[in-house]
Coordinates of C-alpha atoms in Angstrom, one line a residue:
A1 CA -59.3 8.2 -0.5
C2 CA -55.6 8.0 -1.2
F3 CA -54.9 8.4 2.6
R4 CA -57.3 5.5 3.4
L5 CA -55.7 3.4 0.7
L6 CA -52.2 4.0 2.1
C7 CA -53.4 3.2 5.6
S8 CA -55.0 0.0 4.5
L9 CA -51.7 -1.1 2.8
F10 CA -49.5 -0.1 5.7
L11 CA -50.2 -3.1 8.0
P12 CA -49.9 -5.8 5.2
A13 CA -46.6 -4.1 4.0
L14 CA -45.3 -4.1 7.6
F15 CA -46.3 -7.8 8.1
L16 CA -44.6 -8.7 4.8
S17 CA -41.4 -6.9 5.7
G18 CA -41.3 -8.7 9.0
I19 CA -41.8 -12.1 7.3
L20 CA -38.9 -11.2 4.8
C21 CA -36.6 -10.2 7.7
V22 CA -37.3 -13.4 9.5
C23 CA -36.7 -15.4 6.4
L24 CA -33.4 -13.5 5.7
A25 CA -32.3 -14.1 9.3
A26 CA -33.1 -17.8 9.0
L27 CA -31.2 -18.0 5.7
L28 CA -28.1 -16.3 7.2
W29 CA -28.3 -18.6 10.3
G30 CA -28.5 -21.6 8.1
I31 CA -25.5 -20.5 6.0
W32 CA -23.5 -19.9 9.2
L33 CA -24.3 -23.4 10.5
W34 CA -23.4 -24.9 7.1
I35 CA -20.0 -23.0 7.1
Q36 CA -19.2 -24.1 10.6
Q37 CA -19.9 -27.7 9.5
R38 CA -17.5 -27.2 6.6
R39 CA -14.8 -25.9 8.9
K40 CA -14.9 -29.2 10.8
E41 CA -14.9 -31.3 7.6
L42 CA -12.0 -29.4 6.0
T43 CA -9.6 -29.4 8.9
S44 CA -8.1 -32.5 10.5
A45 CA -6.2 -33.0 13.7
G46 CA -2.4 -32.8 13.8
K47 CA 0.1 -35.4 15.0
D48 CA -0.6 -34.4 18.6
G49 CA -4.3 -35.0 18.2
K50 CA -5.1 -31.3 18.3
R51 CA -6.5 -29.4 15.4
P52 CA -4.1 -26.7 14.2
L53 CA -5.2 -23.0 14.4
L54 CA -5.8 -21.8 10.8
V55 CA -4.7 -18.3 10.2
A56 CA -5.6 -17.1 6.7
F57 CA -4.3 -14.1 4.8
F58 CA -6.4 -12.7 2.0
H59 CA -3.8 -11.6 -0.6
P60 CA -5.0 -12.2 -4.2
Y61 CA -1.7 -10.9 -5.6
C62 CA 0.7 -12.6 -3.3
N63 CA 3.3 -13.2 -6.1
A64 CA 3.5 -9.6 -7.2
G65 CA 6.8 -8.9 -5.5
G66 CA 6.0 -5.4 -4.1
G67 CA 6.2 -3.8 -0.6
G68 CA 2.8 -5.2 0.3
E69 CA 4.0 -8.7 -0.4
R70 CA 7.1 -8.2 1.8
V71 CA 4.7 -7.4 4.6
L72 CA 2.7 -10.6 4.0
W73 CA 5.8 -12.9 4.0
C74 CA 7.3 -11.2 7.0
A75 CA 4.0 -11.6 8.9
I76 CA 3.8 -15.3 8.1
R77 CA 7.4 -15.9 9.1
T78 CA 6.8 -14.0 12.3
L79 CA 3.7 -16.1 13.2
Q80 CA 5.5 -19.4 12.4
K81 CA 8.3 -18.5 14.7
K82 CA 6.0 -17.4 17.6
Y83 CA 3.2 -20.0 17.4
K84 CA 3.8 -23.7 17.0
N85 CA 0.3 -24.9 16.5
V86 CA -0.6 -22.5 13.7
T87 CA -1.1 -23.3 10.0
C88 CA -0.8 -20.3 7.7
V89 CA -3.1 -20.1 4.7
V90 CA -2.8 -17.7 1.8
Y91 CA -5.8 -17.0 -0.4
T92 CA -4.3 -16.1 -3.8
G93 CA -5.4 -15.6 -7.4
D94 CA -1.9 -16.4 -8.8
R95 CA -2.9 -19.5 -10.6
D96 CA 0.0 -19.3 -13.0
A97 CA 2.5 -20.4 -10.3
T98 CA 2.6 -23.3 -7.9
G99 CA 2.8 -22.9 -4.1
E100 CA 6.4 -23.9 -4.2
E101 CA 7.2 -21.3 -6.8
I102 CA 5.5 -18.6 -4.9
V103 CA 7.5 -19.4 -1.7
E104 CA 10.7 -19.6 -3.7
G105 CA 9.9 -16.2 -5.3
A106 CA 9.5 -14.7 -1.8
F107 CA 12.9 -16.0 -0.8
R108 CA 14.5 -14.8 -4.0
R109 CA 13.0 -11.3 -3.9
F110 CA 12.9 -10.6 -0.2
N111 CA 15.4 -13.1 1.3
I112 CA 12.5 -14.3 3.5
K113 CA 12.8 -18.0 4.5
L114 CA 9.7 -19.6 6.0
T115 CA 10.2 -22.2 8.7
H116 CA 7.1 -24.2 7.9
P117 CA 5.0 -25.0 4.8
V118 CA 2.2 -22.6 3.8
K119 CA -1.2 -23.8 2.5
F120 CA -2.3 -21.9 -0.7
V121 CA -6.0 -21.6 -1.6
F122 CA -6.1 -20.7 -5.3
L123 CA -9.0 -18.5 -6.3
E124 CA -10.5 -18.5 -9.8
K125 CA -12.4 -15.2 -9.7
R126 CA -9.6 -12.7 -9.1
Y127 CA -10.7 -10.8 -12.2
L128 CA -13.6 -9.5 -10.1
V129 CA -11.2 -7.1 -8.2
E130 CA -9.5 -5.9 -11.4
A131 CA -9.9 -2.1 -11.8
S132 CA -10.2 -2.6 -15.6
L133 CA -13.5 -4.4 -15.1
Y134 CA -15.1 -1.3 -13.7
P135 CA -14.4 1.8 -16.0
H136 CA -17.0 3.7 -13.9
F137 CA -17.7 3.5 -10.1
T138 CA -14.4 1.7 -9.8
L139 CA -14.2 1.8 -6.0
L140 CA -17.6 0.4 -5.5
G141 CA -17.2 -2.2 -8.2
Q142 CA -13.9 -3.5 -6.9
S143 CA -15.3 -3.6 -3.3
L144 CA -18.4 -5.6 -4.3
G145 CA -16.2 -7.9 -6.5
S146 CA -14.0 -8.5 -3.4
V147 CA -17.0 -9.8 -1.5
L148 CA -17.7 -12.4 -4.2
L149 CA -14.0 -13.3 -4.3
G150 CA -14.1 -13.5 -0.5
W151 CA -17.1 -15.8 -0.7
E152 CA -15.2 -18.2 -3.0
A153 CA -12.3 -18.1 -0.5
L154 CA -14.6 -18.8 2.5
L155 CA -16.2 -21.8 0.7
K156 CA -12.8 -23.3 0.0
C157 CA -11.3 -22.8 3.4
V158 CA -12.9 -21.6 6.7
P159 CA -10.1 -20.3 8.9
D160 CA -10.1 -19.5 12.7
I161 CA -8.4 -16.2 12.2
Y162 CA -8.7 -14.1 9.0
I163 CA -6.4 -11.3 8.1
D164 CA -6.9 -9.0 5.1
S165 CA -3.4 -8.0 4.1
M166 CA -4.2 -6.2 0.9
G167 CA -6.9 -3.7 1.6
Y168 CA -10.1 -5.5 0.8
A169 CA -12.1 -4.3 3.8
F170 CA -15.5 -5.4 2.4
T171 CA -14.5 -9.0 3.1
L172 CA -14.2 -8.4 6.8
P173 CA -17.9 -8.7 7.8
L174 CA -18.2 -11.8 5.5
F175 CA -15.6 -13.7 7.4
K176 CA -16.6 -12.4 10.8
Y177 CA -20.3 -12.9 10.8
L178 CA -20.8 -15.8 8.3
G179 CA -17.4 -17.4 8.8
G180 CA -17.4 -17.0 12.6
C181 CA -13.7 -16.0 12.4
R182 CA -11.7 -13.5 14.5
V183 CA -10.7 -10.9 11.9
G184 CA -7.8 -8.5 11.5
C185 CA -6.4 -6.3 8.7
Y186 CA -3.3 -4.6 7.7
V187 CA -4.1 -1.3 5.9
H188 CA -1.5 -0.1 3.4
Y189 CA -3.7 2.6 2.0
P190 CA -7.3 3.5 2.7
T191 CA -9.6 2.6 -0.2
I192 CA -11.1 6.1 0.2
S193 CA -9.6 9.0 2.2
T194 CA -10.7 12.3 3.5
D195 CA -8.1 13.8 1.1
M196 CA -9.9 12.2 -1.9
L197 CA -13.2 13.8 -0.7
S198 CA -11.5 17.2 -0.4
V199 CA -10.0 16.9 -4.0
V200 CA -13.5 16.3 -5.4
R201 CA -15.1 19.0 -3.1
N202 CA -12.5 21.6 -4.3
Q203 CA -12.8 20.4 -7.9
D204 CA -9.1 19.8 -8.2
T205 CA -7.9 17.9 -11.3
R206 CA -5.9 14.8 -10.3
F207 CA -5.1 11.4 -11.9
N208 CA -8.2 10.0 -10.2
N209 CA -10.4 13.1 -10.7
A210 CA -10.8 13.7 -14.5
A211 CA -11.0 17.3 -15.9
F212 CA -14.5 16.8 -17.3
I213 CA -15.7 16.2 -13.7
T214 CA -13.9 19.2 -12.2
N215 CA -15.2 21.4 -15.0
S216 CA -18.8 20.5 -14.2
P217 CA -20.4 21.5 -10.9
L218 CA -23.1 18.9 -11.4
F219 CA -20.7 16.0 -12.0
S220 CA -18.6 17.1 -9.1
K221 CA -21.6 17.1 -6.7
F222 CA -22.7 13.7 -8.0
K223 CA -19.2 12.3 -7.5
L224 CA -19.0 13.9 -4.0
L225 CA -22.3 12.2 -3.0
Y226 CA -21.0 8.9 -4.4
Y227 CA -17.7 9.3 -2.4
Y228 CA -19.6 10.1 0.8
F229 CA -21.9 7.1 0.3
F230 CA -18.9 4.8 -0.3
A231 CA -17.0 6.3 2.7
F232 CA -20.0 5.5 4.9
L233 CA -20.0 1.9 3.7
Y234 CA -16.2 1.7 4.1
G235 CA -16.5 2.9 7.6
L236 CA -19.2 0.3 8.4
V237 CA -17.2 -2.7 7.1
G238 CA -13.9 -1.6 8.5
S239 CA -15.2 -1.2 12.0
C240 CA -16.0 -4.9 12.0
S241 CA -12.3 -5.7 12.4
D242 CA -11.1 -7.0 15.8
V243 CA -7.6 -5.8 15.1
I244 CA -6.6 -3.0 12.8
M245 CA -2.9 -2.4 11.8
V246 CA -1.9 0.6 9.6
N247 CA 1.4 1.3 8.0
S248 CA 1.9 5.0 8.9
S249 CA 0.6 7.9 10.9
W250 CA -1.0 9.3 7.7
T251 CA -3.0 6.1 7.2
L252 CA -3.8 6.0 10.9
N253 CA -5.4 9.5 10.8
H254 CA -7.6 8.5 7.9
I255 CA -8.6 5.1 9.3
L256 CA -9.5 6.6 12.7
S257 CA -11.6 9.3 10.9
L258 CA -13.5 6.7 8.7
W259 CA -13.6 3.6 10.8
R260 CA -13.8 5.1 14.3
A261 CA -12.2 2.1 16.0
G262 CA -9.3 3.6 17.8
A263 CA -9.2 1.0 20.7
C264 CA -8.1 -1.7 18.3
T265 CA -6.0 0.3 15.8
S266 CA -2.2 0.6 15.9
V267 CA 0.6 1.7 13.7
V268 CA 2.9 -1.2 12.5
Y269 CA 5.6 0.2 10.1
P270 CA 6.2 -2.1 7.1
P271 CA 9.4 -4.2 7.2
C272 CA 12.0 -2.5 5.0
D273 CA 15.1 -4.4 4.0
V274 CA 17.2 -1.6 5.5
Q275 CA 20.2 -3.9 6.5
T276 CA 20.9 -4.7 2.8
F277 CA 21.3 -1.0 2.1
L278 CA 23.1 -0.2 5.3
D279 CA 25.8 -2.7 4.2
I280 CA 26.7 -0.2 1.4
P281 CA 29.8 1.6 2.7
L282 CA 29.2 5.3 3.5
E283 CA 32.1 7.4 2.3
E284 CA 32.7 11.1 1.9
E285 CA 32.2 12.3 -1.7
K286 CA 35.5 12.3 -3.6
S287 CA 34.3 14.5 -6.5
T288 CA 32.1 17.6 -6.8
H289 CA 32.3 17.7 -10.6
E290 CA 29.4 15.4 -11.2
Y291 CA 26.3 14.9 -9.1
S292 CA 23.6 12.2 -9.5
I293 CA 20.0 12.6 -8.5
V294 CA 18.1 9.3 -8.4
S295 CA 14.4 8.5 -8.1
V296 CA 13.1 5.0 -7.2
G297 CA 9.4 4.1 -7.8
Q298 CA 7.1 2.3 -10.1
F299 CA 6.0 4.3 -13.2
R300 CA 2.5 4.8 -11.9
P301 CA 0.6 8.1 -12.3
E302 CA 0.4 8.9 -8.6
K303 CA 4.2 8.9 -8.3
D304 CA 4.3 12.1 -10.3
H305 CA 7.5 11.7 -12.3
P306 CA 6.6 14.7 -14.5
L307 CA 7.1 16.9 -11.4
Q308 CA 10.6 15.5 -11.0
I309 CA 11.6 16.2 -14.6
R310 CA 10.1 19.7 -14.5
A311 CA 11.9 20.6 -11.3
F312 CA 15.2 19.1 -12.6
A313 CA 14.8 21.2 -15.8
K314 CA 14.2 24.3 -13.8
L315 CA 17.3 23.6 -11.7
L316 CA 19.5 23.2 -14.9
K317 CA 17.9 26.2 -16.5
E318 CA 18.8 28.6 -13.7
K319 CA 22.3 27.1 -13.6
R320 CA 22.3 27.3 -9.8
L321 CA 25.4 25.0 -9.7
G322 CA 27.5 27.0 -12.1
Q323 CA 29.1 25.7 -15.2
Q324 CA 31.7 23.5 -13.6
S325 CA 29.5 20.7 -12.3
S326 CA 27.5 18.2 -14.4
L327 CA 24.2 17.0 -13.1
K328 CA 22.3 13.8 -14.0
L329 CA 18.8 12.6 -13.1
S330 CA 18.2 8.8 -13.1
L331 CA 14.6 7.5 -12.9
I332 CA 14.6 3.9 -11.7
G333 CA 11.4 2.0 -11.6
G334 CA 9.3 -1.0 -12.6
C335 CA 6.9 -1.2 -15.6
R336 CA 4.0 -3.6 -14.9
N337 CA 2.2 -3.4 -18.2
R338 CA 1.7 -1.6 -21.5
Q339 CA 0.2 1.5 -19.8
D340 CA 3.3 1.9 -17.7
E341 CA 5.5 1.6 -20.8
E342 CA 3.4 4.3 -22.5
R343 CA 3.8 6.5 -19.4
V344 CA 7.6 6.1 -19.7
N345 CA 7.5 7.1 -23.4
N346 CA 5.4 10.2 -22.4
L347 CA 8.1 11.1 -19.8
K348 CA 10.8 10.8 -22.4
S349 CA 8.8 13.2 -24.7
L350 CA 8.6 15.6 -21.8
C351 CA 12.4 15.5 -21.4
E352 CA 12.8 16.3 -25.1
E353 CA 10.2 19.1 -24.8
L354 CA 12.2 20.6 -21.9
G355 CA 15.6 20.0 -23.5
V356 CA 16.9 17.7 -20.8
S357 CA 17.0 14.4 -22.6
D358 CA 20.8 14.1 -22.5
D359 CA 20.7 14.6 -18.7
V360 CA 17.9 12.2 -17.8
T361 CA 18.2 8.4 -17.9
F362 CA 15.5 5.8 -17.4
R363 CA 16.4 2.5 -15.7
I364 CA 13.5 0.1 -16.0
N365 CA 13.1 -3.2 -14.1
I366 CA 16.8 -3.3 -13.2
P367 CA 18.3 -6.0 -11.0
F368 CA 18.6 -5.4 -7.3
E369 CA 22.4 -5.3 -7.3
E370 CA 22.3 -2.5 -9.9
L371 CA 19.7 -0.6 -7.8
K372 CA 22.1 -0.8 -4.8
R373 CA 25.0 0.5 -6.9
R374 CA 23.1 3.4 -8.3
L375 CA 21.8 4.4 -4.9
A376 CA 25.4 4.2 -3.5
E377 CA 26.6 6.6 -6.3
A378 CA 23.8 9.1 -5.9
T379 CA 23.9 12.4 -4.0
V380 CA 20.2 13.1 -3.8
G381 CA 17.2 10.7 -3.6
L382 CA 14.1 12.2 -5.1
H383 CA 10.4 11.3 -4.3
T384 CA 7.4 13.3 -5.4
M385 CA 4.2 11.4 -4.7
W386 CA 1.6 13.5 -2.9
N387 CA 0.2 11.8 0.2
E388 CA 2.4 8.7 -0.1
H389 CA 0.9 6.4 2.5
F390 CA 4.3 5.3 3.7
G391 CA 7.2 5.4 1.3
I392 CA 9.5 2.3 1.3
G393 CA 11.5 3.8 -1.5
V394 CA 12.2 6.9 0.7
V395 CA 13.5 4.6 3.5
E396 CA 15.7 2.7 1.1
C397 CA 17.2 5.9 -0.3
M398 CA 18.0 7.1 3.3
A399 CA 19.5 3.7 4.2
A400 CA 21.6 3.6 1.1
G401 CA 23.2 7.0 2.0
T402 CA 21.5 9.5 -0.3
V403 CA 20.2 12.9 0.9
I404 CA 16.5 12.4 0.6
L405 CA 14.1 15.0 -0.9
A406 CA 10.5 13.9 -0.6
H407 CA 7.0 15.3 -0.8
N408 CA 5.9 17.4 2.2
S409 CA 2.9 15.1 2.9
G410 CA 1.8 11.6 3.9
G411 CA 4.2 9.1 5.4
P412 CA 7.5 10.9 4.5
K413 CA 6.3 14.1 6.3
L414 CA 4.8 12.4 9.4
D415 CA 7.0 9.3 9.9
I416 CA 10.2 9.1 7.8
V417 CA 11.9 12.4 7.0
V418 CA 11.5 13.7 10.6
P419 CA 14.3 14.8 13.0
Y420 CA 16.2 12.0 14.7
E421 CA 17.9 12.8 18.0
G422 CA 17.3 16.5 17.2
R423 CA 19.1 16.5 13.8
I424 CA 17.7 16.6 10.3
T425 CA 17.4 13.4 8.3
G426 CA 16.4 14.9 4.9
F427 CA 14.3 17.5 3.2
L428 CA 10.7 18.0 2.0
A429 CA 9.2 20.0 -0.8
E430 CA 5.8 20.6 -2.4
N431 CA 6.0 22.0 -6.0
E432 CA 8.3 22.5 -8.9
D433 CA 9.9 25.7 -7.5
S434 CA 10.5 24.3 -4.0
Y435 CA 11.9 21.0 -5.4
A436 CA 14.3 22.9 -7.6
E437 CA 15.4 25.3 -4.8
T438 CA 15.9 22.5 -2.3
M439 CA 17.9 20.4 -4.7
A440 CA 20.1 23.4 -5.3
Y441 CA 20.5 23.9 -1.6
I442 CA 21.4 20.3 -1.0
L443 CA 24.0 20.4 -3.7
S444 CA 25.4 23.7 -2.4
L445 CA 26.2 22.1 1.0
T446 CA 29.8 21.0 1.7
P447 CA 30.5 17.2 1.4
E448 CA 31.1 17.2 5.2
K449 CA 27.6 18.6 5.9
R450 CA 25.9 16.2 3.5
L451 CA 27.8 13.3 5.1
E452 CA 26.4 14.4 8.5
I453 CA 22.8 14.4 7.2
R454 CA 23.3 11.0 5.5
E455 CA 24.8 9.4 8.7
N456 CA 21.9 10.7 10.8
A457 CA 19.3 9.5 8.2
R458 CA 20.9 6.0 8.3
R459 CA 20.7 5.8 12.1
S460 CA 17.0 6.8 11.9
V461 CA 15.9 4.0 9.6
H462 CA 16.4 1.2 12.2
R463 CA 12.8 2.0 13.2
F464 CA 11.7 0.3 9.9
S465 CA 13.7 -2.9 10.2
D466 CA 12.3 -6.5 10.0
Q467 CA 13.0 -6.9 13.8
H468 CA 10.9 -3.9 14.7
F469 CA 8.1 -5.0 12.5
E470 CA 8.0 -8.5 14.1
E471 CA 7.8 -7.0 17.6
T472 CA 5.0 -4.5 16.8
F473 CA 3.1 -7.0 14.6
L474 CA 3.0 -9.7 17.3
L475 CA 1.9 -7.1 19.9
S476 CA -1.0 -6.0 17.6
V477 CA -2.3 -9.4 16.6
E478 CA -2.1 -10.9 20.1
P479 CA -5.8 -10.3 20.8
L480 CA -6.7 -12.6 17.8
F481 CA -4.9 -15.5 19.5
K482 CA -6.5 -15.2 22.9

C-alpha cells in the first residue's frame, strides 16, 4: 500500500518540481533583463559620445591601508594609464570617509597618485561580512553575507567588468550570471585551503581550530564535513571567474586544487614599495657589540608572535653569542582594535614569564619613517607566520637590508626567500629550536658574509616592484577587455 501511495505521488511531485524550476528560471531571466535595463539607465555617454567601460572593484574595506589596499590602488592606477575609455568604480563600505579623503589616504599611505577620478559606490550593509556577526560557521556566514552585500552593490551600479579584489568569491556568479559582467578576481588568501582541511583532519589545535573541537572526535568529524561542504561550494563559485589572479605560488596551488580553472589562473605578485626601502644606504656593520632583531607584522593571532618571543628567550638562555654582545628584539606592528591590544598585553606577560622583558620592545602603530629607521638598524628580520600567503613584510625586510629569517612554508618558502642567481637570500625555520639555532648562526657570521647575503636579497626583490606588478596585471586582465 505504501509503495502504491509513493508511486501515485511521484508524477505530481515531478510535475510540481518542473513547474517550480520553470518559474525560477523565468524569475532569474526577468531579474537579468531588469538589471541590464538599469545598466543602460545608470550609465551615460562620455564627451566623445561613447559610453565609458565601467570596471568595478569589490573592496568593502578600501580605506584600511593594508597590503590588499595597495594592490587595489596600483591596479586602478595601472588601468587608468593603459585604457583611456575606462571609468573605475570601487564598491566600499567606508561610509565614514568621502571619496576625496579615500583617494588622498591612498596617496598619503602608498604614494599612489591616480591620473583620473574614481567613482565610489558606498554600501550600507558591510556589517554582513563582519566575522563578529557569525560566532559559529563563520566562513559560511561571511560568504552568504557577501552575496547580500554584492546584491546591494549590483543594484547601485552595474559594471561591464567586475573584479573582486578582496576575496569575496561568492559574489562572482552573482555579477556574472545576473549582472551579465565579465568577472575576474585577485586572490590574496583562499577562504578555505587544503591546509585548513588537514588541520581539522589531524585534530591539530590552531587559532582557528579550538581545543574543544580537537579533543572531540565527533566535533572534529562534523567540522571536517562542514569544511568539505564549504570547499565544494567555494570551488563552484570560484570557477565562474573569467580571470583569476593569485598573489603567490602557495595560493596558486590551493586555488588550482579547489577551483580547477588552471587555464585562466596566473600568479601576479603584489606590488611592494621596495624602492623606498632600497633607498636606505646599505653599509657594513660598524659594531658587533649590539645586535637588533626586528619583527614587522600586525598583532594578529596567525602571525605567531609568541613563537618569536620563545625562540628569542631560548637564544638568550643558551648564551650562544657569549657575554660580550647585547641582543634586542623589537616587535613592530599595528593594533586594529581592543583584541589586538589585549594580544600585545599577553605578549608582554609572556616576556615577563620568560624573563626577557628588558630585552624586548613593542613599537605599535609607528610612523613609516621610524619603521624605515628601525629596519635600517636591524641585523635580523624575523617572520613566524605559518603558511603566510605571500609576505609583504618579508620583502620589506629584505629590501631594507636585514638578513631575513622566515617560516619554512607558504609564500616565503616558495617565492621570496629563494636562491637568486645561485646565492642565498635569507633563511627559513619551523619551530622554536630551529628559529633559535638559525638566529645564532646568522649572528655568528662575519659582517662581510652577512653583507653579501643582504646585497643578494636586495637584488632579488625587484621581482616584487610596482613596475613588475603593472606588467603582469595587465597581461592577466587583458581577456576581460577583449
